[in-house]
Coordinates of C-alpha atoms and ligand atoms in Angstrom, one line a residue:
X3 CA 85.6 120.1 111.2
X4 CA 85.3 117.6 108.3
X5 CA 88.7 115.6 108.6
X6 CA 88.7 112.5 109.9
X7 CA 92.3 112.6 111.1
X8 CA 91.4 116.5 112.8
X9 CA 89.0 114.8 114.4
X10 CA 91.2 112.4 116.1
X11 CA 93.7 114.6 117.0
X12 CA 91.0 116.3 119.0
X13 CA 90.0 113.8 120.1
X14 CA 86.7 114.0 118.8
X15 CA 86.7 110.7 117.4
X16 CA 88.4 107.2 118.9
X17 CA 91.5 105.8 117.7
X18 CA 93.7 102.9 118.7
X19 CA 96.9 105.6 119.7
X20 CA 100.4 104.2 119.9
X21 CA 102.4 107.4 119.6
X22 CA 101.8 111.1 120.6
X23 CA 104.1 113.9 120.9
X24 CA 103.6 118.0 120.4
X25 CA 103.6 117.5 116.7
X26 CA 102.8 114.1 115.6
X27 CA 100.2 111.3 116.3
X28 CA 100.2 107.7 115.1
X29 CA 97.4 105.2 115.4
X30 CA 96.5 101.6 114.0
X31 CA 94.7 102.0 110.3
X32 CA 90.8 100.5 111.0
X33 CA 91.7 98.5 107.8
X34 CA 94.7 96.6 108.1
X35 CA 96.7 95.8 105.3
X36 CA 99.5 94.1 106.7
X37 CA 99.8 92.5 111.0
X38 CA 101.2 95.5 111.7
X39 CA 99.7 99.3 110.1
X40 CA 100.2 101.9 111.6
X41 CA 99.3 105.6 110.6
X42 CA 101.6 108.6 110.9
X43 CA 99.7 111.7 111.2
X44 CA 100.7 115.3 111.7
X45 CA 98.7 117.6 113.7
X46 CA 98.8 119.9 111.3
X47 CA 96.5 120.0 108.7
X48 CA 98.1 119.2 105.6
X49 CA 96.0 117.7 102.9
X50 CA 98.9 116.1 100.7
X51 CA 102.5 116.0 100.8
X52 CA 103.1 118.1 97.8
X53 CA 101.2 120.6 99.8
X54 CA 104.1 121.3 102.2
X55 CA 105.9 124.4 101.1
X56 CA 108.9 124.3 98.8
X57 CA 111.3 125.9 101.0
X58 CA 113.6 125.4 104.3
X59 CA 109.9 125.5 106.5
X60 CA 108.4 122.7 104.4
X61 CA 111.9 121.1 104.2
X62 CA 112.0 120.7 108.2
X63 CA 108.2 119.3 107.9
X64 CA 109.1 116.5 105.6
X65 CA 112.2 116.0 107.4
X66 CA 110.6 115.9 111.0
X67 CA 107.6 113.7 109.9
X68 CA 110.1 110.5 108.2
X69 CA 112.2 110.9 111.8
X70 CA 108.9 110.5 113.2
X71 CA 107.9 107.4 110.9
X72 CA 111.4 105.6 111.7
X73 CA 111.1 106.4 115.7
X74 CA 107.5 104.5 115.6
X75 CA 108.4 102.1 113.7
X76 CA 111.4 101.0 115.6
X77 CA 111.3 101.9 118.7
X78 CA 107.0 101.7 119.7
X79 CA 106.4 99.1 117.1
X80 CA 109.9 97.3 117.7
X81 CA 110.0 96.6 113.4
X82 CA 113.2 95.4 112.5
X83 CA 111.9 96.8 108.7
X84 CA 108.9 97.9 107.4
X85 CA 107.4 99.4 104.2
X86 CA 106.5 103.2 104.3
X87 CA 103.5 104.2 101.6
X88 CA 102.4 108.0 101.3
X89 CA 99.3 108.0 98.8
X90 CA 99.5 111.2 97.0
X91 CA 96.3 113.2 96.0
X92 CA 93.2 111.6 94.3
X93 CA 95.0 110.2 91.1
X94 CA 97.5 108.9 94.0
X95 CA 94.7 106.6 95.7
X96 CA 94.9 109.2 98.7
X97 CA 91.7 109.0 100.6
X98 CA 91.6 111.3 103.3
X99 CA 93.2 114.6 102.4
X100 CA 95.0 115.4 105.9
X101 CA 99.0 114.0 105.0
X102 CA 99.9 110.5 106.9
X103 CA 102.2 108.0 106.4
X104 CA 101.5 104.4 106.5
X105 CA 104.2 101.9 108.0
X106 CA 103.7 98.5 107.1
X107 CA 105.3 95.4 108.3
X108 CA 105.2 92.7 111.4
X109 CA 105.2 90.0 108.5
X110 CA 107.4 86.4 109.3
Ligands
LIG205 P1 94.9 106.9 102.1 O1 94.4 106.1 100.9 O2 96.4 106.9 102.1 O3 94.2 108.2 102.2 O4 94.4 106.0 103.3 C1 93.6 106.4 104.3 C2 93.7 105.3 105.4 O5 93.0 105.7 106.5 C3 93.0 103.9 104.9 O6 94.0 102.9 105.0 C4 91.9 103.8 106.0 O7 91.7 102.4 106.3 C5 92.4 104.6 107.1 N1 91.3 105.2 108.0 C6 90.2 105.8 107.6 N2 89.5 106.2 108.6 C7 90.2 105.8 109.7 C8 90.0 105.9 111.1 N3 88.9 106.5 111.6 N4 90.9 105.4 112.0 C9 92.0 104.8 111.5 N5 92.3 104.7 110.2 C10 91.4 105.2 109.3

């Protein structure tokens, strides 16, 4: 297995873990960008977002993953707002090719 974030959800490799259901996982980005970043990650290996199927399936996906971002980031994180970034594929400035989100914020 050659994906960073596979390796994580396997727990192959450590993360700082804030959120964790059957589907999702969320963990603090090694490299923070803002006081608070925090990764959203399914557990399905995606590699981008356009990746996810055109249909009612991929639909449900995209749909499930942003309730997942919002839940984090309001009620584990406690953000009253935040920025949410998806870097899309390699002209996108996406660097590891399993789909996450990143939620931004805690600034004053
Ligand atoms: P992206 O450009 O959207 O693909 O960003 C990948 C993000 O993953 C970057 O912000 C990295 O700092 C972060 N990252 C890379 N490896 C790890 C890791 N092992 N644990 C947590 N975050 C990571």
């Amino acid at each position: 297995m050659d994906c960073v974030f596979c390796r994580i959800i396997a727990g192959e490799l450590p993360a700082k873990k804030v959120y964790e259901d059957e589907a999702f996982v969320a963990f603090h980005d090694i490299h923070p960008k803002a006081p608070v970043h925090v990764l959203v990650v399914p557990k399905e290996h995606v590699p981008r977002l356009f990746d996810y199927p055109d249909d009612p399936e991929g639909e449900r996906k995209l749909g499930a993953l942003f309730r997942t971002v919002n839940r984090v980031a309001r009620e584990v994180l406690g953000l009253e707002g935040y920025r949410v970034v998806v870097n899309v594929g390699e002209k996108g400035g996406q660097e590891i090719f399993h789909v996450h989100v990143h939620i931004l914020g805690g600034w004053r």
